[in-house]
């Protein structure tokens, strides 16, 4: 089916294109044009002056719509994915918090099934754990946390191809071997829930840890030990020029001022925006999947208020927070929800920008940056009309 979206401000890799059109043919972008000439046989969609931007690529999300990916079931996956799609996420890497090996296997089986479907928004599985520093566990389930174990991760990676990212603490015993092995499989290895200082980060980077999970969260910054001062994980990651980061842009996990600092120091090309959303996101539910977690002040916390445990954010909230609170230009914000995460995950050949031949993943944003329409692989999943 031919669709032509007209009368909008189009986000392209070259800049904003005014008064052009985006032409969709089935699940692909046929053309991004600088004019509104009618295409014979096309259904015309009038954007009414709204922004036409690439769909969001979500690389760290635990659930939504009242369901958590740790459940492992097809129903839970579909419910959570569909809930986030209504808010601007068109590609998704479902994320598991620290889990048992049977839980990982169940989620991997469901991920593989969904990835095999035509035009699926599910692009792979993200494992956040369980090889973490216990002192920085935060909202992770502590009984699953341990040091990297090759007797676990090697067989797991040999039996499935759907794991696209795995997070760990590089300072743990066995973590360097883990990073080398996992990255050799083409899987993104990310620093997370860590007390790593500069030498740990440098060794980790050399071993394949090229990304930082929810930057600033569950990692120390500049600190003192007795009378001496030391760099933290945060400063160490800033010093690794080629290391990419992701930020929870809900305005709570990281204050807007720090979101702006990340943007200024790491830049658009190295910064992705994530929700780190739990099951209660995009839902009327006030209950998290983890019974230890409460929802308070617009965020998920451990009930003892010792740590944040995840967000209730959706893709539209990331866009609004970065633009209106962190005061980052909308053009760059759109890149950080689409282009940068697509490049980090190795899918920029088909996702992350509005260009001829790419997947037709498109959002319409109004002047308040609310998502008014969503196309995922050319299918309209949210209609503003």
mmCIF file of C-alpha atoms in Angstrom, residues 15-382:
data_model
loop_
_atom_site.group_PDB
_atom_site.id
_atom_site.type_symbol
_atom_site.label_atom_id
_atom_site.label_comp_id
_atom_site.label_asym_id
_atom_site.label_seq_id
_atom_site.Cartn_x
_atom_site.Cartn_y
_atom_site.Cartn_z
ATOM 1 C CA UNK A 15 18.447 18.582 8.676
ATOM 2 C CA UNK A 16 14.800 19.624 8.824
ATOM 3 C CA UNK A 17 12.948 19.501 5.513
ATOM 4 C CA UNK A 18 9.965 21.830 5.303
ATOM 5 C CA UNK A 19 6.958 21.274 3.074
ATOM 6 C CA UNK A 20 8.186 17.933 1.770
ATOM 7 C CA UNK A 21 6.663 14.481 1.931
ATOM 8 C CA UNK A 22 7.504 10.942 3.010
ATOM 9 C CA UNK A 23 6.275 8.181 0.735
ATOM 10 C CA UNK A 24 5.751 4.696 2.168
ATOM 11 C CA UNK A 25 5.423 1.574 0.047
ATOM 12 C CA UNK A 26 4.289 -1.325 2.229
ATOM 13 C CA UNK A 27 6.947 -1.610 4.969
ATOM 14 C CA UNK A 28 9.648 0.585 3.442
ATOM 15 C CA UNK A 29 10.291 4.265 2.838
ATOM 16 C CA UNK A 30 10.037 4.705 -0.916
ATOM 17 C CA UNK A 31 11.163 8.331 -0.955
ATOM 18 C CA UNK A 32 11.697 11.419 1.165
ATOM 19 C CA UNK A 33 10.856 14.307 -1.120
ATOM 20 C CA UNK A 34 11.268 18.067 -0.848
ATOM 21 C CA UNK A 35 7.842 18.644 -2.408
ATOM 22 C CA UNK A 36 4.220 17.635 -1.889
ATOM 23 C CA UNK A 37 3.516 16.440 -5.418
ATOM 24 C CA UNK A 38 0.728 13.880 -5.411
ATOM 25 C CA UNK A 39 1.722 10.267 -5.984
ATOM 26 C CA UNK A 40 -0.739 8.331 -8.140
ATOM 27 C CA UNK A 41 -2.579 5.746 -6.068
ATOM 28 C CA UNK A 42 -1.189 6.869 -2.727
ATOM 29 C CA UNK A 43 -3.263 7.463 0.384
ATOM 30 C CA UNK A 44 -2.581 11.038 1.486
ATOM 31 C CA UNK A 45 -1.946 11.731 5.168
ATOM 32 C CA UNK A 46 -1.902 15.431 6.054
ATOM 33 C CA UNK A 47 0.543 16.000 8.918
ATOM 34 C CA UNK A 48 -1.016 19.437 9.489
ATOM 35 C CA UNK A 49 2.308 21.096 10.181
ATOM 36 C CA UNK A 50 3.499 18.528 12.709
ATOM 37 C CA UNK A 51 7.006 17.094 12.974
ATOM 38 C CA UNK A 52 7.661 13.915 10.968
ATOM 39 C CA UNK A 53 10.475 12.052 12.732
ATOM 40 C CA UNK A 54 12.044 8.571 12.877
ATOM 41 C CA UNK A 55 10.485 6.017 15.200
ATOM 42 C CA UNK A 56 12.117 5.413 18.555
ATOM 43 C CA UNK A 57 14.646 2.594 18.930
ATOM 44 C CA UNK A 58 14.392 1.402 22.547
ATOM 45 C CA UNK A 59 17.493 -0.478 23.723
ATOM 46 C CA UNK A 60 16.712 -0.759 27.454
ATOM 47 C CA UNK A 61 13.163 -1.471 28.623
ATOM 48 C CA UNK A 62 11.863 -4.057 31.094
ATOM 49 C CA UNK A 63 8.160 -3.990 30.382
ATOM 50 C CA UNK A 64 4.991 -1.965 29.979
ATOM 51 C CA UNK A 65 1.237 -2.216 29.824
ATOM 52 C CA UNK A 66 1.274 -4.056 33.140
ATOM 53 C CA UNK A 67 3.585 -6.854 31.935
ATOM 54 C CA UNK A 68 7.288 -7.578 32.432
ATOM 55 C CA UNK A 69 9.664 -9.312 30.007
ATOM 56 C CA UNK A 70 10.955 -11.403 32.919
ATOM 57 C CA UNK A 71 7.674 -13.300 32.701
ATOM 58 C CA UNK A 72 9.052 -14.814 29.522
ATOM 59 C CA UNK A 73 5.647 -15.495 27.956
ATOM 60 C CA UNK A 74 4.537 -14.475 24.497
ATOM 61 C CA UNK A 75 1.502 -12.689 25.920
ATOM 62 C CA UNK A 76 3.643 -10.601 28.281
ATOM 63 C CA UNK A 77 6.028 -9.658 25.479
ATOM 64 C CA UNK A 78 3.275 -8.652 23.057
ATOM 65 C CA UNK A 79 1.416 -6.610 25.666
ATOM 66 C CA UNK A 80 4.521 -4.679 26.732
ATOM 67 C CA UNK A 81 5.713 -4.067 23.171
ATOM 68 C CA UNK A 82 2.292 -2.890 22.000
ATOM 69 C CA UNK A 83 1.996 -0.521 24.972
ATOM 70 C CA UNK A 84 5.292 1.197 24.157
ATOM 71 C CA UNK A 85 4.509 1.400 20.449
ATOM 72 C CA UNK A 86 1.575 3.680 21.273
ATOM 73 C CA UNK A 87 4.090 6.167 22.708
ATOM 74 C CA UNK A 88 6.596 6.232 19.854
ATOM 75 C CA UNK A 89 8.745 3.112 20.190
ATOM 76 C CA UNK A 90 8.896 1.293 16.861
ATOM 77 C CA UNK A 91 11.903 -0.987 17.477
ATOM 78 C CA UNK A 92 12.621 -2.655 20.792
ATOM 79 C CA UNK A 93 15.197 -4.795 22.565
ATOM 80 C CA UNK A 94 13.302 -6.382 25.487
ATOM 81 C CA UNK A 95 15.392 -6.269 28.657
ATOM 82 C CA UNK A 96 15.685 -8.747 31.505
ATOM 83 C CA UNK A 97 16.896 -7.668 34.923
ATOM 84 C CA UNK A 98 19.208 -10.134 36.688
ATOM 85 C CA UNK A 99 17.507 -13.482 36.192
ATOM 86 C CA UNK A 100 18.031 -17.202 36.569
ATOM 87 C CA UNK A 101 19.283 -19.177 33.578
ATOM 88 C CA UNK A 102 15.861 -20.879 33.112
ATOM 89 C CA UNK A 103 14.204 -17.427 33.040
ATOM 90 C CA UNK A 104 16.708 -16.239 30.432
ATOM 91 C CA UNK A 105 16.086 -19.339 28.310
ATOM 92 C CA UNK A 106 12.314 -18.805 28.443
ATOM 93 C CA UNK A 107 12.628 -15.150 27.406
ATOM 94 C CA UNK A 108 15.108 -16.071 24.670
ATOM 95 C CA UNK A 109 12.684 -18.614 23.210
ATOM 96 C CA UNK A 110 9.914 -16.003 23.101
ATOM 97 C CA UNK A 111 12.262 -13.402 21.626
ATOM 98 C CA UNK A 112 13.327 -15.782 18.872
ATOM 99 C CA UNK A 113 9.704 -16.544 18.026
ATOM 100 C CA UNK A 114 8.784 -12.862 17.767
ATOM 101 C CA UNK A 115 11.932 -11.951 15.828
ATOM 102 C CA UNK A 116 11.012 -14.584 13.225
ATOM 103 C CA UNK A 117 7.691 -12.893 12.501
ATOM 104 C CA UNK A 118 7.403 -10.623 9.472
ATOM 105 C CA UNK A 119 7.834 -6.910 10.284
ATOM 106 C CA UNK A 120 8.406 -7.578 13.988
ATOM 107 C CA UNK A 121 9.465 -4.608 16.139
ATOM 108 C CA UNK A 122 11.434 -7.003 18.397
ATOM 109 C CA UNK A 123 15.087 -6.951 17.326
ATOM 110 C CA UNK A 124 16.809 -8.963 20.052
ATOM 111 C CA UNK A 125 17.161 -9.642 23.761
ATOM 112 C CA UNK A 126 19.063 -7.459 26.240
ATOM 113 C CA UNK A 127 20.366 -9.052 29.440
ATOM 114 C CA UNK A 128 20.926 -6.522 32.216
ATOM 115 C CA UNK A 129 22.875 -8.816 34.508
ATOM 116 C CA UNK A 130 23.309 -11.006 36.356
ATOM 117 C CA UNK A 131 27.090 -10.508 36.627
ATOM 118 C CA UNK A 132 27.033 -7.394 38.781
ATOM 119 C CA UNK A 133 28.809 -5.831 41.753
ATOM 120 C CA UNK A 134 26.569 -6.686 44.690
ATOM 121 C CA UNK A 135 27.374 -3.357 46.359
ATOM 122 C CA UNK A 136 25.711 -1.585 43.423
ATOM 123 C CA UNK A 137 22.770 -3.948 42.967
ATOM 124 C CA UNK A 138 20.179 -1.166 43.230
ATOM 125 C CA UNK A 139 16.836 -2.543 42.107
ATOM 126 C CA UNK A 140 18.301 -5.818 40.805
ATOM 127 C CA UNK A 141 17.144 -9.037 42.501
ATOM 128 C CA UNK A 142 20.139 -9.871 44.746
ATOM 129 C CA UNK A 143 19.744 -13.648 44.869
ATOM 130 C CA UNK A 144 20.528 -13.898 41.146
ATOM 131 C CA UNK A 145 23.696 -11.758 41.233
ATOM 132 C CA UNK A 146 27.076 -13.489 40.930
ATOM 133 C CA UNK A 147 30.460 -13.265 39.213
ATOM 134 C CA UNK A 148 30.709 -14.114 35.507
ATOM 135 C CA UNK A 149 30.515 -17.859 34.979
ATOM 136 C CA UNK A 150 31.684 -19.278 31.629
ATOM 137 C CA UNK A 151 29.826 -22.500 32.417
ATOM 138 C CA UNK A 152 26.643 -20.415 32.139
ATOM 139 C CA UNK A 153 27.257 -17.797 29.485
ATOM 140 C CA UNK A 154 29.123 -19.904 26.916
ATOM 141 C CA UNK A 155 26.404 -22.593 26.568
ATOM 142 C CA UNK A 156 23.701 -19.919 26.588
ATOM 143 C CA UNK A 157 25.279 -18.040 23.700
ATOM 144 C CA UNK A 158 25.881 -21.256 21.786
ATOM 145 C CA UNK A 159 22.205 -22.204 21.881
ATOM 146 C CA UNK A 160 20.618 -18.909 20.888
ATOM 147 C CA UNK A 161 21.254 -16.081 18.445
ATOM 148 C CA UNK A 162 18.775 -13.574 19.880
ATOM 149 C CA UNK A 163 20.939 -12.076 22.657
ATOM 150 C CA UNK A 164 22.212 -8.775 21.258
ATOM 151 C CA UNK A 165 23.452 -7.082 24.427
ATOM 152 C CA UNK A 166 24.747 -8.175 27.833
ATOM 153 C CA UNK A 167 25.595 -5.862 30.765
ATOM 154 C CA UNK A 168 28.149 -6.634 33.490
ATOM 155 C CA UNK A 169 30.534 -5.067 36.018
ATOM 156 C CA UNK A 170 34.046 -5.060 34.504
ATOM 157 C CA UNK A 171 35.855 -5.107 37.858
ATOM 158 C CA UNK A 172 34.545 -8.548 38.872
ATOM 159 C CA UNK A 173 36.669 -11.702 38.736
ATOM 160 C CA UNK A 174 36.183 -13.228 35.284
ATOM 161 C CA UNK A 175 34.634 -10.077 33.829
ATOM 162 C CA UNK A 176 37.447 -9.399 31.369
ATOM 163 C CA UNK A 177 37.222 -12.934 29.979
ATOM 164 C CA UNK A 178 33.433 -12.490 29.798
ATOM 165 C CA UNK A 179 33.770 -9.229 27.846
ATOM 166 C CA UNK A 180 36.202 -10.723 25.354
ATOM 167 C CA UNK A 181 34.064 -13.794 24.721
ATOM 168 C CA UNK A 182 30.696 -12.044 24.475
ATOM 169 C CA UNK A 183 31.966 -9.195 22.273
ATOM 170 C CA UNK A 184 33.637 -11.757 19.972
ATOM 171 C CA UNK A 185 30.118 -12.979 19.184
ATOM 172 C CA UNK A 186 29.120 -9.530 17.927
ATOM 173 C CA UNK A 187 27.119 -8.809 21.079
ATOM 174 C CA UNK A 188 27.218 -5.369 22.703
ATOM 175 C CA UNK A 189 28.859 -5.542 26.141
ATOM 176 C CA UNK A 190 27.941 -2.743 28.522
ATOM 177 C CA UNK A 191 29.236 -1.488 31.881
ATOM 178 C CA UNK A 192 26.563 -1.579 34.586
ATOM 179 C CA UNK A 193 25.908 -1.734 38.345
ATOM 180 C CA UNK A 194 29.575 -1.185 39.031
ATOM 181 C CA UNK A 195 32.187 0.431 41.249
ATOM 182 C CA UNK A 196 34.754 0.511 38.437
ATOM 183 C CA UNK A 197 37.424 3.197 38.466
ATOM 184 C CA UNK A 198 39.564 4.321 35.541
ATOM 185 C CA UNK A 199 41.855 1.285 35.229
ATOM 186 C CA UNK A 200 38.835 -1.043 35.403
ATOM 187 C CA UNK A 201 37.040 0.928 32.705
ATOM 188 C CA UNK A 202 40.108 1.046 30.460
ATOM 189 C CA UNK A 203 40.685 -2.688 30.847
ATOM 190 C CA UNK A 204 36.999 -3.317 30.281
ATOM 191 C CA UNK A 205 36.928 -1.179 27.161
ATOM 192 C CA UNK A 206 39.910 -3.061 25.756
ATOM 193 C CA UNK A 207 38.049 -6.311 26.475
ATOM 194 C CA UNK A 208 34.900 -5.201 24.633
ATOM 195 C CA UNK A 209 32.875 -3.112 27.091
ATOM 196 C CA UNK A 210 32.057 -0.287 24.675
ATOM 197 C CA UNK A 211 28.809 1.050 26.206
ATOM 198 C CA UNK A 212 27.589 2.324 29.584
ATOM 199 C CA UNK A 213 24.211 1.277 30.985
ATOM 200 C CA UNK A 214 21.898 3.996 32.389
ATOM 201 C CA UNK A 215 24.825 6.431 32.709
ATOM 202 C CA UNK A 216 25.180 8.032 36.180
ATOM 203 C CA UNK A 217 22.850 5.437 37.734
ATOM 204 C CA UNK A 218 24.284 2.504 39.755
ATOM 205 C CA UNK A 219 27.839 3.785 39.307
ATOM 206 C CA UNK A 220 29.983 6.140 41.420
ATOM 207 C CA UNK A 221 31.269 9.535 40.422
ATOM 208 C CA UNK A 222 34.214 11.513 41.762
ATOM 209 C CA UNK A 223 34.768 10.487 45.401
ATOM 210 C CA UNK A 224 37.153 10.461 48.373
ATOM 211 C CA UNK A 225 38.855 7.626 50.195
ATOM 212 C CA UNK A 226 40.140 9.072 53.421
ATOM 213 C CA UNK A 227 42.043 12.231 52.428
ATOM 214 C CA UNK A 228 42.578 11.331 48.754
ATOM 215 C CA UNK A 229 40.299 11.837 45.785
ATOM 216 C CA UNK A 230 39.554 9.350 43.004
ATOM 217 C CA UNK A 231 37.798 9.354 39.681
ATOM 218 C CA UNK A 232 34.580 7.375 39.569
ATOM 219 C CA UNK A 233 33.003 5.278 36.845
ATOM 220 C CA UNK A 234 31.309 8.379 35.453
ATOM 221 C CA UNK A 235 34.506 10.370 34.889
ATOM 222 C CA UNK A 236 36.289 7.282 33.578
ATOM 223 C CA UNK A 237 33.613 6.760 30.944
ATOM 224 C CA UNK A 238 33.782 10.411 29.915
ATOM 225 C CA UNK A 239 37.511 9.926 29.353
ATOM 226 C CA UNK A 240 36.918 7.001 26.984
ATOM 227 C CA UNK A 241 36.203 9.012 23.846
ATOM 228 C CA UNK A 242 34.715 6.159 21.816
ATOM 229 C CA UNK A 243 32.553 4.737 24.587
ATOM 230 C CA UNK A 244 28.822 5.226 24.060
ATOM 231 C CA UNK A 245 26.326 5.886 26.842
ATOM 232 C CA UNK A 246 22.598 5.743 27.436
ATOM 233 C CA UNK A 247 20.606 8.003 29.734
ATOM 234 C CA UNK A 248 17.214 7.556 31.374
ATOM 235 C CA UNK A 249 15.700 10.839 30.260
ATOM 236 C CA UNK A 250 12.720 10.947 32.589
ATOM 237 C CA UNK A 251 14.102 13.981 34.425
ATOM 238 C CA UNK A 252 14.259 12.007 37.689
ATOM 239 C CA UNK A 253 16.893 9.286 37.311
ATOM 240 C CA UNK A 254 19.216 11.956 35.943
ATOM 241 C CA UNK A 255 18.440 15.655 36.547
ATOM 242 C CA UNK A 256 17.873 17.751 33.400
ATOM 243 C CA UNK A 257 21.097 19.656 34.065
ATOM 244 C CA UNK A 258 23.091 16.420 33.976
ATOM 245 C CA UNK A 259 21.223 15.240 30.879
ATOM 246 C CA UNK A 260 22.410 18.433 29.231
ATOM 247 C CA UNK A 261 25.959 17.797 30.473
ATOM 248 C CA UNK A 262 25.948 14.305 28.947
ATOM 249 C CA UNK A 263 24.778 15.816 25.670
ATOM 250 C CA UNK A 264 27.485 18.476 25.753
ATOM 251 C CA UNK A 265 30.350 16.125 26.678
ATOM 252 C CA UNK A 266 29.492 12.852 24.954
ATOM 253 C CA UNK A 267 27.526 14.419 22.121
ATOM 254 C CA UNK A 268 24.647 13.208 19.968
ATOM 255 C CA UNK A 269 26.685 10.471 18.291
ATOM 256 C CA UNK A 270 27.580 8.795 21.585
ATOM 257 C CA UNK A 271 24.356 9.316 23.591
ATOM 258 C CA UNK A 272 21.191 7.229 23.368
ATOM 259 C CA UNK A 273 18.015 7.900 25.329
ATOM 260 C CA UNK A 274 16.259 5.051 27.112
ATOM 261 C CA UNK A 275 13.210 4.581 29.299
ATOM 262 C CA UNK A 276 14.423 1.693 31.514
ATOM 263 C CA UNK A 277 10.682 1.313 31.986
ATOM 264 C CA UNK A 278 9.106 -1.306 34.215
ATOM 265 C CA UNK A 279 5.811 -3.136 33.758
ATOM 266 C CA UNK A 280 3.760 -0.259 35.138
ATOM 267 C CA UNK A 281 4.823 2.089 32.316
ATOM 268 C CA UNK A 282 2.215 2.858 29.647
ATOM 269 C CA UNK A 283 -0.339 1.360 31.994
ATOM 270 C CA UNK A 284 -2.939 2.262 34.589
ATOM 271 C CA UNK A 285 -1.341 -0.305 36.880
ATOM 272 C CA UNK A 286 0.264 0.984 40.070
ATOM 273 C CA UNK A 287 1.956 -2.339 40.793
ATOM 274 C CA UNK A 288 5.450 -3.309 39.633
ATOM 275 C CA UNK A 289 6.401 -6.850 38.635
ATOM 276 C CA UNK A 290 8.898 -6.952 41.508
ATOM 277 C CA UNK A 291 7.034 -6.890 44.863
ATOM 278 C CA UNK A 292 9.896 -4.906 46.444
ATOM 279 C CA UNK A 293 9.159 -1.946 44.157
ATOM 280 C CA UNK A 294 6.793 0.970 44.760
ATOM 281 C CA UNK A 295 5.744 3.822 42.469
ATOM 282 C CA UNK A 296 6.236 7.253 43.993
ATOM 283 C CA UNK A 297 6.929 10.752 42.635
ATOM 284 C CA UNK A 298 6.641 9.562 39.047
ATOM 285 C CA UNK A 299 9.327 6.895 39.363
ATOM 286 C CA UNK A 300 9.844 3.318 40.588
ATOM 287 C CA UNK A 301 11.743 2.877 43.862
ATOM 288 C CA UNK A 302 12.629 0.111 46.245
ATOM 289 C CA UNK A 303 10.085 0.216 49.051
ATOM 290 C CA UNK A 304 12.755 1.185 51.593
ATOM 291 C CA UNK A 305 13.645 4.124 49.304
ATOM 292 C CA UNK A 306 17.292 3.044 49.217
ATOM 293 C CA UNK A 307 17.455 3.161 45.413
ATOM 294 C CA UNK A 308 15.559 3.942 42.249
ATOM 295 C CA UNK A 309 14.396 0.747 40.573
ATOM 296 C CA UNK A 310 13.339 1.781 37.075
ATOM 297 C CA UNK A 311 11.064 4.260 35.390
ATOM 298 C CA UNK A 312 7.501 4.584 34.226
ATOM 299 C CA UNK A 313 8.630 6.645 31.225
ATOM 300 C CA UNK A 314 7.738 6.134 27.582
ATOM 301 C CA UNK A 315 9.462 7.375 24.432
ATOM 302 C CA UNK A 316 7.379 10.553 24.225
ATOM 303 C CA UNK A 317 8.414 11.527 27.751
ATOM 304 C CA UNK A 318 12.081 11.182 26.807
ATOM 305 C CA UNK A 319 11.589 13.562 23.893
ATOM 306 C CA UNK A 320 9.735 16.119 25.995
ATOM 307 C CA UNK A 321 12.158 15.990 28.929
ATOM 308 C CA UNK A 322 15.251 16.429 26.771
ATOM 309 C CA UNK A 323 13.706 19.237 24.731
ATOM 310 C CA UNK A 324 11.790 21.258 27.305
ATOM 311 C CA UNK A 325 13.756 20.594 30.519
ATOM 312 C CA UNK A 326 17.304 19.815 29.360
ATOM 313 C CA UNK A 327 16.926 22.395 26.557
ATOM 314 C CA UNK A 328 18.495 20.228 23.868
ATOM 315 C CA UNK A 329 17.452 21.032 20.269
ATOM 316 C CA UNK A 330 14.645 18.778 19.075
ATOM 317 C CA UNK A 331 16.637 17.755 16.003
ATOM 318 C CA UNK A 332 19.363 16.269 18.208
ATOM 319 C CA UNK A 333 16.859 14.719 20.613
ATOM 320 C CA UNK A 334 15.262 12.851 17.713
ATOM 321 C CA UNK A 335 18.669 11.508 16.713
ATOM 322 C CA UNK A 336 19.268 10.281 20.264
ATOM 323 C CA UNK A 337 16.035 8.243 20.273
ATOM 324 C CA UNK A 338 16.550 6.811 16.800
ATOM 325 C CA UNK A 339 19.848 7.169 14.952
ATOM 326 C CA UNK A 340 22.261 6.748 17.873
ATOM 327 C CA UNK A 341 20.633 3.677 19.466
ATOM 328 C CA UNK A 342 20.265 2.124 16.006
ATOM 329 C CA UNK A 343 23.980 2.599 15.384
ATOM 330 C CA UNK A 344 24.918 1.294 18.840
ATOM 331 C CA UNK A 345 22.921 -1.883 18.214
ATOM 332 C CA UNK A 346 24.107 -2.315 14.633
ATOM 333 C CA UNK A 347 20.732 -1.845 12.917
ATOM 334 C CA UNK A 348 21.252 1.575 11.339
ATOM 335 C CA UNK A 349 21.225 -0.010 7.888
ATOM 336 C CA UNK A 350 17.449 -0.320 8.231
ATOM 337 C CA UNK A 351 16.399 1.706 11.301
ATOM 338 C CA UNK A 352 16.991 5.094 12.886
ATOM 339 C CA UNK A 353 16.449 7.657 10.107
ATOM 340 C CA UNK A 354 13.997 8.691 7.427
ATOM 341 C CA UNK A 355 15.759 7.679 4.224
ATOM 342 C CA UNK A 356 14.880 5.863 1.021
ATOM 343 C CA UNK A 357 14.959 2.100 1.441
ATOM 344 C CA UNK A 358 14.800 2.067 5.232
ATOM 345 C CA UNK A 359 12.009 0.554 7.297
ATOM 346 C CA UNK A 360 8.942 2.776 7.476
ATOM 347 C CA UNK A 361 9.133 3.559 11.211
ATOM 348 C CA UNK A 362 7.725 7.062 11.550
ATOM 349 C CA UNK A 363 6.216 9.338 14.208
ATOM 350 C CA UNK A 364 4.147 12.494 14.015
ATOM 351 C CA UNK A 365 4.798 14.897 16.900
ATOM 352 C CA UNK A 366 2.633 17.935 17.580
ATOM 353 C CA UNK A 367 3.904 21.262 18.916
ATOM 354 C CA UNK A 368 3.792 19.886 22.476
ATOM 355 C CA UNK A 369 5.844 16.892 21.281
ATOM 356 C CA UNK A 370 3.010 14.509 22.009
ATOM 357 C CA UNK A 371 3.002 11.481 19.706
ATOM 358 C CA UNK A 372 -0.025 11.815 17.445
ATOM 359 C CA UNK A 373 0.608 9.019 14.940
ATOM 360 C CA UNK A 374 2.905 5.996 14.696
ATOM 361 C CA UNK A 375 3.861 3.841 11.746
ATOM 362 C CA UNK A 376 5.877 0.701 12.466
ATOM 363 C CA UNK A 377 7.158 -1.112 9.380
ATOM 364 C CA UNK A 378 4.620 0.860 7.349
ATOM 365 C CA UNK A 379 1.662 -0.177 9.491
ATOM 366 C CA UNK A 380 -0.150 2.615 11.315
ATOM 367 C CA UNK A 381 -0.370 1.528 14.939
ATOM 368 C CA UNK A 382 -1.593 4.872 16.259
#
